[in-house]
mmCIF file of C-alpha atoms and ligand atoms in Angstrom:
data_model
loop_
_atom_site.group_PDB
_atom_site.id
_atom_site.type_symbol
_atom_site.label_atom_id
_atom_site.label_comp_id
_atom_site.label_asym_id
_atom_site.label_seq_id
_atom_site.Cartn_x
_atom_site.Cartn_y
_atom_site.Cartn_z
ATOM 1 C CA UNK W 1 3.351 105.894 142.925
ATOM 2 C CA UNK W 2 6.433 105.674 140.801
ATOM 3 C CA UNK W 3 7.131 108.636 138.583
ATOM 4 C CA UNK W 4 9.804 107.855 136.064
ATOM 5 C CA UNK W 5 8.556 109.652 133.071
ATOM 6 C CA UNK W 6 11.000 112.356 132.286
ATOM 7 C CA UNK W 7 12.140 111.686 128.781
ATOM 8 C CA UNK W 8 15.831 112.017 127.961
ATOM 9 C CA UNK W 9 16.620 115.574 126.863
ATOM 10 C CA UNK W 10 18.186 114.449 123.601
ATOM 11 C CA UNK W 11 14.840 113.125 122.424
ATOM 12 C CA UNK W 12 13.069 116.502 122.257
ATOM 13 C CA UNK W 13 12.442 116.415 118.532
ATOM 14 C CA UNK W 14 11.383 112.799 118.602
ATOM 15 C CA UNK W 15 8.949 113.537 121.396
ATOM 16 C CA UNK W 16 7.350 116.373 119.497
ATOM 17 C CA UNK W 17 6.830 114.031 116.540
ATOM 18 C CA UNK W 18 5.504 111.184 118.661
ATOM 19 C CA UNK W 19 3.042 113.098 120.785
ATOM 20 C CA UNK W 20 -0.536 113.544 119.648
ATOM 21 C CA UNK W 21 -1.564 116.985 118.475
ATOM 22 C CA UNK W 22 -2.411 119.268 121.350
ATOM 23 C CA UNK W 23 0.100 117.915 123.852
ATOM 24 C CA UNK W 24 3.259 119.892 124.064
ATOM 25 C CA UNK W 25 6.585 118.494 125.033
ATOM 26 C CA UNK W 26 7.031 120.838 127.990
ATOM 27 C CA UNK W 27 4.111 119.365 129.913
ATOM 28 C CA UNK W 28 5.056 115.871 128.824
ATOM 29 C CA UNK W 29 8.566 116.298 130.136
ATOM 30 C CA UNK W 30 7.245 116.778 133.660
ATOM 31 C CA UNK W 31 4.143 114.664 133.761
ATOM 32 C CA UNK W 32 3.403 111.043 133.125
ATOM 33 C CA UNK W 33 2.584 110.242 129.520
ATOM 34 C CA UNK W 34 0.222 107.356 128.978
ATOM 35 C CA UNK W 35 1.169 104.506 126.674
ATOM 36 C CA UNK W 36 -2.257 105.055 125.143
ATOM 37 C CA UNK W 37 -1.350 108.539 123.942
ATOM 38 C CA UNK W 38 1.885 107.825 122.131
ATOM 39 C CA UNK W 39 2.767 106.266 118.821
ATOM 40 C CA UNK W 40 2.522 102.473 118.530
ATOM 41 C CA UNK W 41 5.732 100.479 118.804
ATOM 42 C CA UNK W 42 4.585 97.928 116.255
ATOM 43 C CA UNK W 43 4.140 100.629 113.617
ATOM 44 C CA UNK W 44 7.580 101.996 114.341
ATOM 45 C CA UNK W 45 9.149 98.614 113.566
ATOM 46 C CA UNK W 46 6.734 97.382 110.913
ATOM 47 C CA UNK W 47 9.403 97.231 108.226
ATOM 48 C CA UNK W 48 11.662 95.057 110.359
ATOM 49 C CA UNK W 49 9.735 92.694 112.662
ATOM 50 C CA UNK W 50 6.538 92.228 114.602
ATOM 51 C CA UNK W 51 6.446 93.332 118.254
ATOM 52 C CA UNK W 52 4.987 90.915 120.755
ATOM 53 C CA UNK W 53 4.045 90.602 124.413
ATOM 54 C CA UNK W 54 3.565 87.591 126.675
ATOM 55 C CA UNK W 55 0.125 87.606 128.273
ATOM 56 C CA UNK W 56 -2.032 85.854 130.820
ATOM 57 C CA UNK W 57 -5.724 85.521 129.913
ATOM 58 C CA UNK W 58 -6.741 88.059 132.586
ATOM 59 C CA UNK W 59 -4.778 90.685 130.667
ATOM 60 C CA UNK W 60 -7.035 90.434 127.641
ATOM 61 C CA UNK W 61 -9.329 93.131 128.973
ATOM 62 C CA UNK W 62 -9.098 96.570 130.538
ATOM 63 C CA UNK W 63 -5.999 98.707 130.306
ATOM 64 C CA UNK W 64 -3.723 95.769 129.475
ATOM 65 C CA UNK W 65 -5.832 94.961 126.439
ATOM 66 C CA UNK W 66 -5.862 98.573 125.311
ATOM 67 C CA UNK W 67 -2.088 98.806 125.531
ATOM 68 C CA UNK W 68 -1.735 95.462 123.784
ATOM 69 C CA UNK W 69 -3.919 96.578 120.907
ATOM 70 C CA UNK W 70 -2.129 99.871 120.548
ATOM 71 C CA UNK W 71 1.482 98.765 120.685
ATOM 72 C CA UNK W 72 1.796 95.064 119.913
ATOM 73 C CA UNK W 73 0.941 93.058 116.807
ATOM 74 C CA UNK W 74 1.915 89.659 118.201
ATOM 75 C CA UNK W 75 1.159 87.810 121.434
ATOM 76 C CA UNK W 76 2.212 84.643 123.211
ATOM 77 C CA UNK W 77 0.758 82.859 126.229
ATOM 78 C CA UNK W 78 2.979 83.457 129.248
ATOM 79 C CA UNK W 79 1.862 80.164 130.811
ATOM 80 C CA UNK W 80 -1.407 78.690 129.603
ATOM 81 C CA UNK W 81 -0.008 76.798 126.621
ATOM 82 C CA UNK W 82 2.715 75.097 128.642
ATOM 83 C CA UNK W 83 2.413 71.311 129.013
ATOM 84 C CA UNK W 84 1.343 71.413 132.657
ATOM 85 C CA UNK W 85 -1.507 73.792 131.891
ATOM 86 C CA UNK W 86 -2.728 72.469 128.578
ATOM 87 C CA UNK W 87 -2.197 68.728 129.155
ATOM 88 C CA UNK W 88 -2.290 68.168 132.936
ATOM 89 C CA UNK W 89 -3.361 64.524 132.769
ATOM 90 C CA UNK W 90 -2.693 62.035 130.032
ATOM 91 C CA UNK W 91 -5.309 62.506 127.310
ATOM 92 C CA UNK W 92 -7.042 65.346 129.185
ATOM 93 C CA UNK W 93 -6.398 68.605 127.455
ATOM 94 C CA UNK W 94 -7.441 71.924 128.892
ATOM 95 C CA UNK W 95 -7.752 74.405 126.059
ATOM 96 C CA UNK W 96 -10.075 76.921 127.704
ATOM 97 C CA UNK W 97 -7.461 79.479 128.715
ATOM 98 C CA UNK W 98 -5.287 79.044 125.644
ATOM 99 C CA UNK W 99 -8.344 79.508 123.430
ATOM 100 C CA UNK W 100 -8.970 82.936 124.958
ATOM 101 C CA UNK W 101 -5.542 84.088 123.864
ATOM 102 C CA UNK W 102 -5.964 82.609 120.400
ATOM 103 C CA UNK W 103 -9.346 84.344 120.040
ATOM 104 C CA UNK W 104 -7.903 87.698 121.118
ATOM 105 C CA UNK W 105 -5.068 87.396 118.605
ATOM 106 C CA UNK W 106 -7.504 86.618 115.812
ATOM 107 C CA UNK W 107 -9.949 89.365 116.700
ATOM 108 C CA UNK W 108 -7.166 91.894 116.767
ATOM 109 C CA UNK W 109 -5.309 90.656 113.761
ATOM 110 C CA UNK W 110 -2.195 89.810 115.739
ATOM 111 C CA UNK W 111 0.416 87.163 115.110
ATOM 112 C CA UNK W 112 0.497 84.356 117.619
ATOM 113 C CA UNK W 113 3.516 82.527 119.033
ATOM 114 C CA UNK W 114 2.936 79.073 120.501
ATOM 115 C CA UNK W 115 4.965 78.534 123.691
ATOM 116 C CA UNK W 116 5.963 75.805 124.361
ATOM 117 C CA UNK W 117 5.517 72.196 123.265
ATOM 118 C CA UNK W 118 8.424 70.570 125.140
ATOM 119 C CA UNK W 119 10.224 71.773 128.269
ATOM 120 C CA UNK W 120 11.791 70.198 131.362
ATOM 121 C CA UNK W 121 9.942 72.631 133.619
ATOM 122 C CA UNK W 122 6.186 73.139 134.005
ATOM 123 C CA UNK W 123 5.622 69.653 132.624
ATOM 124 C CA UNK W 124 3.430 67.127 134.446
ATOM 125 C CA UNK W 125 5.073 64.013 135.909
ATOM 126 C CA UNK W 126 2.780 61.573 134.138
ATOM 127 C CA UNK W 127 4.800 61.927 130.942
ATOM 128 C CA UNK W 128 7.748 60.215 132.637
ATOM 129 C CA UNK W 129 6.026 57.389 134.528
ATOM 130 C CA UNK W 130 5.953 53.905 133.021
ATOM 131 C CA UNK W 131 2.778 51.844 132.676
ATOM 132 C CA UNK W 132 3.079 50.762 136.308
ATOM 133 C CA UNK W 133 3.538 54.311 137.532
ATOM 134 C CA UNK W 134 7.280 53.993 138.182
ATOM 135 C CA UNK W 135 9.652 56.833 137.210
ATOM 136 C CA UNK W 136 11.178 55.906 133.845
ATOM 137 C CA UNK W 137 14.463 57.632 134.685
ATOM 138 C CA UNK W 138 15.236 55.054 137.378
ATOM 139 C CA UNK W 139 14.795 52.034 135.115
ATOM 140 C CA UNK W 140 17.919 49.903 134.763
ATOM 141 C CA UNK W 141 16.653 46.998 132.672
ATOM 142 C CA UNK W 142 17.665 47.714 129.042
ATOM 143 C CA UNK W 143 14.553 46.090 127.585
ATOM 144 C CA UNK W 144 12.221 48.040 129.822
ATOM 145 C CA UNK W 145 14.180 51.208 129.081
ATOM 146 C CA UNK W 146 13.603 50.665 125.375
ATOM 147 C CA UNK W 147 9.887 50.146 126.024
ATOM 148 C CA UNK W 148 9.740 53.292 128.131
ATOM 149 C CA UNK W 149 11.457 55.302 125.466
ATOM 150 C CA UNK W 150 8.883 54.211 122.886
ATOM 151 C CA UNK W 151 6.052 55.033 125.256
ATOM 152 C CA UNK W 152 7.414 58.490 126.033
ATOM 153 C CA UNK W 153 7.968 59.329 122.359
ATOM 154 C CA UNK W 154 4.442 58.153 121.597
ATOM 155 C CA UNK W 155 3.073 60.389 124.350
ATOM 156 C CA UNK W 156 5.109 63.268 123.005
ATOM 157 C CA UNK W 157 3.742 62.722 119.530
ATOM 158 C CA UNK W 158 0.151 62.668 120.765
ATOM 159 C CA UNK W 159 0.757 65.785 122.853
ATOM 160 C CA UNK W 160 2.196 67.771 119.969
ATOM 161 C CA UNK W 161 -0.195 66.467 117.350
ATOM 162 C CA UNK W 162 -3.261 67.377 119.421
ATOM 163 C CA UNK W 163 -2.149 70.902 120.246
ATOM 164 C CA UNK W 164 -0.572 71.823 116.952
ATOM 165 C CA UNK W 165 -3.526 70.521 114.919
ATOM 166 C CA UNK W 166 -5.972 72.470 117.042
ATOM 167 C CA UNK W 167 -4.132 75.722 116.415
ATOM 168 C CA UNK W 168 -3.027 74.933 112.883
ATOM 169 C CA UNK W 169 -4.629 78.033 111.418
ATOM 170 C CA UNK W 170 -3.734 80.281 114.316
ATOM 171 C CA UNK W 171 -0.141 79.873 115.443
ATOM 172 C CA UNK W 172 2.560 81.496 113.304
ATOM 173 C CA UNK W 173 5.588 80.283 115.223
ATOM 174 C CA UNK W 174 6.039 77.423 117.670
ATOM 175 C CA UNK W 175 8.623 77.101 120.388
ATOM 176 C CA UNK W 176 8.922 73.390 119.771
ATOM 177 C CA UNK W 177 11.622 72.708 122.348
ATOM 178 C CA UNK W 178 12.635 74.990 125.186
ATOM 179 C CA UNK W 179 15.995 75.033 126.996
ATOM 180 C CA UNK W 180 17.463 71.730 125.830
ATOM 181 C CA UNK W 181 21.058 72.844 126.471
ATOM 182 C CA UNK W 182 22.342 73.695 129.945
ATOM 183 C CA UNK W 183 24.634 76.518 131.039
ATOM 184 C CA UNK W 184 27.783 74.451 130.721
ATOM 185 C CA UNK W 185 26.975 73.683 127.088
ATOM 186 C CA UNK W 186 25.899 70.070 127.670
ATOM 187 C CA UNK W 187 22.606 68.609 126.562
ATOM 188 C CA UNK W 188 20.313 69.201 129.508
ATOM 189 C CA UNK W 189 19.905 66.085 131.654
ATOM 190 C CA UNK W 190 16.128 66.405 131.671
ATOM 191 C CA UNK W 191 13.899 63.327 131.879
ATOM 192 C CA UNK W 192 13.308 63.828 128.146
ATOM 193 C CA UNK W 193 17.018 63.412 127.478
ATOM 194 C CA UNK W 194 17.643 60.719 130.061
ATOM 195 C CA UNK W 195 14.898 58.545 128.607
ATOM 196 C CA UNK W 196 15.172 59.212 124.864
ATOM 197 C CA UNK W 197 18.578 60.804 124.178
ATOM 198 C CA UNK W 198 18.149 63.463 121.508
ATOM 199 C CA UNK W 199 15.307 61.552 119.845
ATOM 200 C CA UNK W 200 12.738 63.661 121.673
ATOM 201 C CA UNK W 201 14.025 66.757 119.894
ATOM 202 C CA UNK W 202 13.760 65.115 116.501
ATOM 203 C CA UNK W 203 10.318 63.652 117.145
ATOM 204 C CA UNK W 204 9.113 66.990 118.481
ATOM 205 C CA UNK W 205 10.126 68.927 115.389
ATOM 206 C CA UNK W 206 8.994 66.243 112.973
ATOM 207 C CA UNK W 207 5.597 65.972 114.601
ATOM 208 C CA UNK W 208 5.152 69.726 114.774
ATOM 209 C CA UNK W 209 6.087 70.018 111.087
ATOM 210 C CA UNK W 210 3.601 67.347 110.133
ATOM 211 C CA UNK W 211 0.628 69.017 111.795
ATOM 212 C CA UNK W 212 1.412 72.742 111.835
ATOM 213 C CA UNK W 213 0.122 75.142 109.205
ATOM 214 C CA UNK W 214 2.369 75.246 106.170
ATOM 215 C CA UNK W 215 3.533 78.787 106.926
ATOM 216 C CA UNK W 216 4.080 78.171 110.621
ATOM 217 C CA UNK W 217 7.730 78.378 111.679
ATOM 218 C CA UNK W 218 9.376 76.061 114.185
ATOM 219 C CA UNK W 219 11.878 77.298 116.774
ATOM 220 C CA UNK W 220 14.372 75.968 119.251
ATOM 221 C CA UNK W 221 14.167 78.408 122.168
ATOM 222 C CA UNK W 222 16.657 79.115 124.939
ATOM 223 C CA UNK W 223 18.095 81.689 127.339
ATOM 224 C CA UNK W 224 21.704 82.938 127.348
ATOM 225 C CA UNK W 225 22.080 82.048 123.683
ATOM 226 C CA UNK W 226 24.682 84.837 123.508
ATOM 227 C CA UNK W 227 26.863 83.342 126.232
ATOM 228 C CA UNK W 228 29.663 80.797 125.746
ATOM 229 C CA UNK W 229 29.924 77.860 125.962
ATOM 230 C CA UNK W 230 26.163 77.610 125.614
ATOM 231 C CA UNK W 231 25.974 79.561 122.351
ATOM 232 C CA UNK W 232 28.362 77.295 120.472
ATOM 233 C CA UNK W 233 26.729 74.200 121.951
ATOM 234 C CA UNK W 234 23.311 75.234 120.642
ATOM 235 C CA UNK W 235 24.847 76.194 117.316
ATOM 236 C CA UNK W 236 26.505 72.785 116.924
ATOM 237 C CA UNK W 237 23.378 70.957 118.019
ATOM 238 C CA UNK W 238 21.191 72.795 115.516
ATOM 239 C CA UNK W 239 23.756 72.357 112.750
ATOM 240 C CA UNK W 240 23.840 68.646 113.412
ATOM 241 C CA UNK W 241 20.047 68.344 113.555
ATOM 242 C CA UNK W 242 19.661 70.313 110.319
ATOM 243 C CA UNK W 243 22.168 67.990 108.651
ATOM 244 C CA UNK W 244 19.954 65.104 109.709
ATOM 245 C CA UNK W 245 16.977 66.792 108.068
ATOM 246 C CA UNK W 246 15.230 67.873 111.281
ATOM 247 C CA UNK W 247 12.832 70.678 110.305
ATOM 248 C CA UNK W 248 14.040 73.628 112.407
ATOM 249 C CA UNK W 249 13.215 77.066 110.987
ATOM 250 C CA UNK W 250 14.676 79.318 113.585
ATOM 251 C CA UNK W 251 16.147 80.038 116.944
ATOM 252 C CA UNK W 252 14.320 81.828 119.734
ATOM 253 C CA UNK W 253 16.597 83.962 121.887
ATOM 254 C CA UNK W 254 14.696 84.344 125.140
ATOM 255 C CA UNK W 255 16.714 87.445 126.035
ATOM 256 C CA UNK W 256 16.103 87.641 129.763
ATOM 257 C CA UNK W 257 18.908 90.135 129.940
ATOM 258 C CA UNK W 258 19.983 93.065 132.064
ATOM 259 C CA UNK W 259 21.178 96.597 131.508
ATOM 260 C CA UNK W 260 24.543 96.364 129.771
ATOM 261 C CA UNK W 261 24.617 92.562 129.585
ATOM 262 C CA UNK W 262 25.218 90.893 127.227
ATOM 263 C CA UNK W 263 27.163 93.390 125.162
ATOM 264 C CA UNK W 264 25.584 94.607 121.934
ATOM 265 C CA UNK W 265 28.581 93.120 120.063
ATOM 266 C CA UNK W 266 27.917 89.643 121.433
ATOM 267 C CA UNK W 267 24.228 89.884 120.590
ATOM 268 C CA UNK W 268 25.091 90.926 117.042
ATOM 269 C CA UNK W 269 27.552 88.080 116.678
ATOM 270 C CA UNK W 270 24.929 85.635 117.951
ATOM 271 C CA UNK W 271 22.195 86.701 115.521
ATOM 272 C CA UNK W 272 24.637 86.558 112.616
ATOM 273 C CA UNK W 273 25.946 83.150 113.666
ATOM 274 C CA UNK W 274 22.510 81.549 113.611
ATOM 275 C CA UNK W 275 21.463 83.410 110.480
ATOM 276 C CA UNK W 276 24.558 81.833 108.906
ATOM 277 C CA UNK W 277 22.896 78.447 109.357
ATOM 278 C CA UNK W 278 19.975 79.709 107.279
ATOM 279 C CA UNK W 279 17.811 80.167 110.375
ATOM 280 C CA UNK W 280 15.391 82.907 111.283
ATOM 281 C CA UNK W 281 15.986 84.635 114.629
ATOM 282 C CA UNK W 282 13.265 85.701 117.044
ATOM 283 C CA UNK W 283 13.696 87.556 120.305
ATOM 284 C CA UNK W 284 11.134 85.620 122.286
ATOM 285 C CA UNK W 285 11.082 86.705 125.948
ATOM 286 C CA UNK W 286 12.728 90.099 126.173
ATOM 287 C CA UNK W 287 13.061 91.825 129.514
ATOM 288 C CA UNK W 288 15.893 94.133 130.500
ATOM 289 C CA UNK W 289 16.323 93.755 134.243
ATOM 290 C CA UNK W 290 17.662 96.708 136.180
ATOM 291 C CA UNK W 291 19.495 94.450 138.581
ATOM 292 C CA UNK W 292 20.259 91.027 137.231
ATOM 293 C CA UNK W 293 19.972 88.207 139.703
ATOM 294 C CA UNK W 294 20.424 88.264 142.604
ATOM 295 C CA UNK W 295 19.438 91.920 142.501
ATOM 296 C CA UNK W 296 22.511 94.129 142.685
ATOM 297 C CA UNK W 297 22.230 96.573 144.284
ATOM 298 C CA UNK W 298 19.119 95.407 146.113
ATOM 299 C CA UNK W 299 16.869 98.422 146.441
ATOM 300 C CA UNK W 300 14.672 98.395 149.510
ATOM 301 C CA UNK W 301 11.492 99.010 147.585
ATOM 302 C CA UNK W 302 10.128 99.526 144.127
ATOM 303 C CA UNK W 303 9.406 103.185 144.881
ATOM 304 C CA UNK W 304 13.055 103.920 145.361
ATOM 305 C CA UNK W 305 14.401 103.050 141.968
ATOM 306 C CA UNK W 306 16.374 106.163 141.064
ATOM 307 C CA UNK W 307 15.737 107.946 137.794
ATOM 308 C CA UNK W 308 19.324 107.359 136.733
ATOM 309 C CA UNK W 309 18.564 103.605 136.576
ATOM 310 C CA UNK W 310 15.831 104.258 134.050
ATOM 311 C CA UNK W 311 18.139 106.411 131.990
ATOM 312 C CA UNK W 312 20.763 103.669 132.003
ATOM 313 C CA UNK W 313 18.127 101.182 130.963
ATOM 314 C CA UNK W 314 16.949 103.491 128.180
ATOM 315 C CA UNK W 315 20.479 103.818 126.823
ATOM 316 C CA UNK W 316 20.789 100.034 126.606
ATOM 317 C CA UNK W 317 17.340 99.651 125.043
ATOM 318 C CA UNK W 318 18.361 102.285 122.517
ATOM 319 C CA UNK W 319 21.393 100.292 121.409
ATOM 320 C CA UNK W 320 19.500 97.021 121.480
ATOM 321 C CA UNK W 321 16.698 98.136 119.192
ATOM 322 C CA UNK W 322 19.124 99.935 116.894
ATOM 323 C CA UNK W 323 20.858 96.571 116.528
ATOM 324 C CA UNK W 324 17.620 94.643 116.030
ATOM 325 C CA UNK W 325 16.607 97.115 113.347
ATOM 326 C CA UNK W 326 19.986 96.899 111.642
ATOM 327 C CA UNK W 327 19.602 93.104 111.584
ATOM 328 C CA UNK W 328 15.911 93.352 110.696
ATOM 329 C CA UNK W 329 16.211 90.971 107.743
ATOM 330 C CA UNK W 330 17.460 88.272 110.139
ATOM 331 C CA UNK W 331 14.918 88.852 112.916
ATOM 332 C CA UNK W 332 11.195 88.345 112.344
ATOM 333 C CA UNK W 333 9.757 89.036 115.800
ATOM 334 C CA UNK W 334 10.710 90.776 119.038
ATOM 335 C CA UNK W 335 8.511 89.740 121.971
ATOM 336 C CA UNK W 336 8.617 91.320 125.428
ATOM 337 C CA UNK W 337 7.948 88.911 128.298
ATOM 338 C CA UNK W 338 5.140 91.138 129.531
ATOM 339 C CA UNK W 339 3.202 94.271 128.665
ATOM 340 C CA UNK W 340 4.216 96.746 131.381
ATOM 341 C CA UNK W 341 6.186 96.782 134.642
ATOM 342 C CA UNK W 342 3.147 95.871 136.763
ATOM 343 C CA UNK W 343 3.461 92.227 135.713
ATOM 344 C CA UNK W 344 6.808 90.522 135.305
ATOM 345 C CA UNK W 345 8.153 87.160 136.398
ATOM 346 C CA UNK W 346 11.218 89.007 137.697
ATOM 347 C CA UNK W 347 9.090 90.211 140.603
ATOM 348 C CA UNK W 348 7.849 86.685 141.386
ATOM 349 C CA UNK W 349 11.440 85.704 141.779
ATOM 350 C CA UNK W 350 12.088 88.636 144.130
ATOM 351 C CA UNK W 351 9.048 87.557 146.180
ATOM 352 C CA UNK W 352 10.105 83.946 146.231
ATOM 353 C CA UNK W 353 13.783 84.297 147.010
ATOM 354 C CA UNK W 354 14.309 87.764 148.370
ATOM 355 C CA UNK W 355 11.320 88.771 150.543
ATOM 356 C CA UNK W 356 10.047 90.963 147.753
ATOM 357 C CA UNK W 357 13.225 93.006 147.722
ATOM 358 C CA UNK W 358 14.587 93.957 144.345
ATOM 359 C CA UNK W 359 11.342 94.365 142.477
ATOM 360 C CA UNK W 360 12.247 95.051 138.906
ATOM 361 C CA UNK W 361 11.028 97.258 136.071
ATOM 362 C CA UNK W 362 12.182 95.621 132.849
ATOM 363 C CA UNK W 363 9.881 97.012 130.158
ATOM 364 C CA UNK W 364 9.312 100.259 128.283
ATOM 365 C CA UNK W 365 5.985 100.984 130.013
ATOM 366 C CA UNK W 366 5.849 101.499 133.765
ATOM 367 C CA UNK W 367 3.528 99.885 136.283
ATOM 368 C CA UNK W 368 0.886 102.532 135.544
ATOM 369 C CA UNK W 369 1.104 102.091 131.775
ATOM 370 C CA UNK W 370 3.008 105.303 131.338
ATOM 371 C CA UNK W 371 5.985 105.495 129.055
ATOM 372 C CA UNK W 372 9.501 105.225 130.459
ATOM 373 C CA UNK W 373 12.725 106.678 129.065
ATOM 374 C CA UNK W 374 13.232 103.309 127.349
ATOM 375 C CA UNK W 375 10.115 103.905 125.248
ATOM 376 C CA UNK W 376 11.430 107.199 123.908
ATOM 377 C CA UNK W 377 14.790 105.599 123.288
ATOM 378 C CA UNK W 378 13.463 102.822 121.066
ATOM 379 C CA UNK W 379 11.020 105.067 119.219
ATOM 380 C CA UNK W 380 13.660 107.594 118.332
HETATM 381 C C1 GLA E 401 11.601 80.626 130.690
HETATM 382 C C2 GLA E 401 10.382 80.154 129.937
HETATM 383 C C3 GLA E 401 9.247 81.126 130.033
HETATM 384 C C4 GLA E 401 9.077 81.689 131.414
HETATM 385 C C5 GLA E 401 10.384 82.233 131.903
HETATM 386 C C6 GLA E 401 10.312 82.868 133.252
HETATM 387 O O1 GLA E 401 12.285 81.586 130.043
HETATM 388 O O2 GLA E 401 10.643 79.903 128.598
HETATM 389 O O3 GLA E 401 8.070 80.486 129.638
HETATM 390 O O4 GLA E 401 8.594 80.691 132.265
HETATM 391 O O5 GLA E 401 11.301 81.153 131.946
HETATM 392 O O6 GLA E 401 9.227 82.532 133.993
#
């Protein structure tokens, strides 16, 4: 079992204040401290933003649920609201799993993020097949291309209308489009783009606006929003869309980042840049990888992550949340892409590409729901 729970020495006073009565900081310094025994993160940041976690429906009970209720006041479906899950066949919607998450949010008075309406990944192929079942992207006849474009935009409209109407009174913020710009700063050559140009982005936002609750906010969401040339490309795209009257309320910064990267200065510049367009900022998928990708150095097993790595991670988390708090009037939500280190997509990727080597630990709670140095750092 991984024991990573020595808090940084500098946080002694903070620890004494955070611990429940009866537990002294000497024992806590040497023993694991449960996430269920310490002060809630959402309360700590209540004057600045809500604190969210991405969840799978199976995490809505047991220890996961307890930790969720204690520390988070916002949730988002990690997968079950994505097009491939919620709309696997044309006209056949599968709301069962998504409904569980919506119900949990309501019962526990949590905000709900809707993720995501349009993406190039985890989207079923049927969207992009013409009436004869041929891939629309291969079509060369201009007339047929025009027909295909209309059909795809119609499908998109139906998709968004059906989902957004269903959750009209539940979802506070929608990731309307996800990852529409690529790493080189070009519009991503997804089937959406190849078939409709940028019209799919406009139709997506317009349709979402039409059917979403009046207070629901609409986001364009992406990773590496802090990195050039992608940052400026997204900025220019949004600026242009806003000038055309496209109803975008904010930008979602996925923030799949790693210890020390990006720099705090670049993150600050990014938030301010987008706020300058009159947009809200949300941190939508935060995880702070110990390694980056591919894992460097690649530790032979999860058990061997040295304590110094967790201290390094805590120092970065400390600076990150100090920045988020400083910019609190420009950031309305900070969502972690998971609850605790026992469940993170970063480990799937290690399994898939690296024989399980380089398992990560990106959150502030460890795999046993005990607090890590990063927790103390952000609660300070
Ligand atoms: C992107 C998506 C998320 C999630 C992560 C990693 O960031 O927006 O929904 O799939 O990739 O899995």
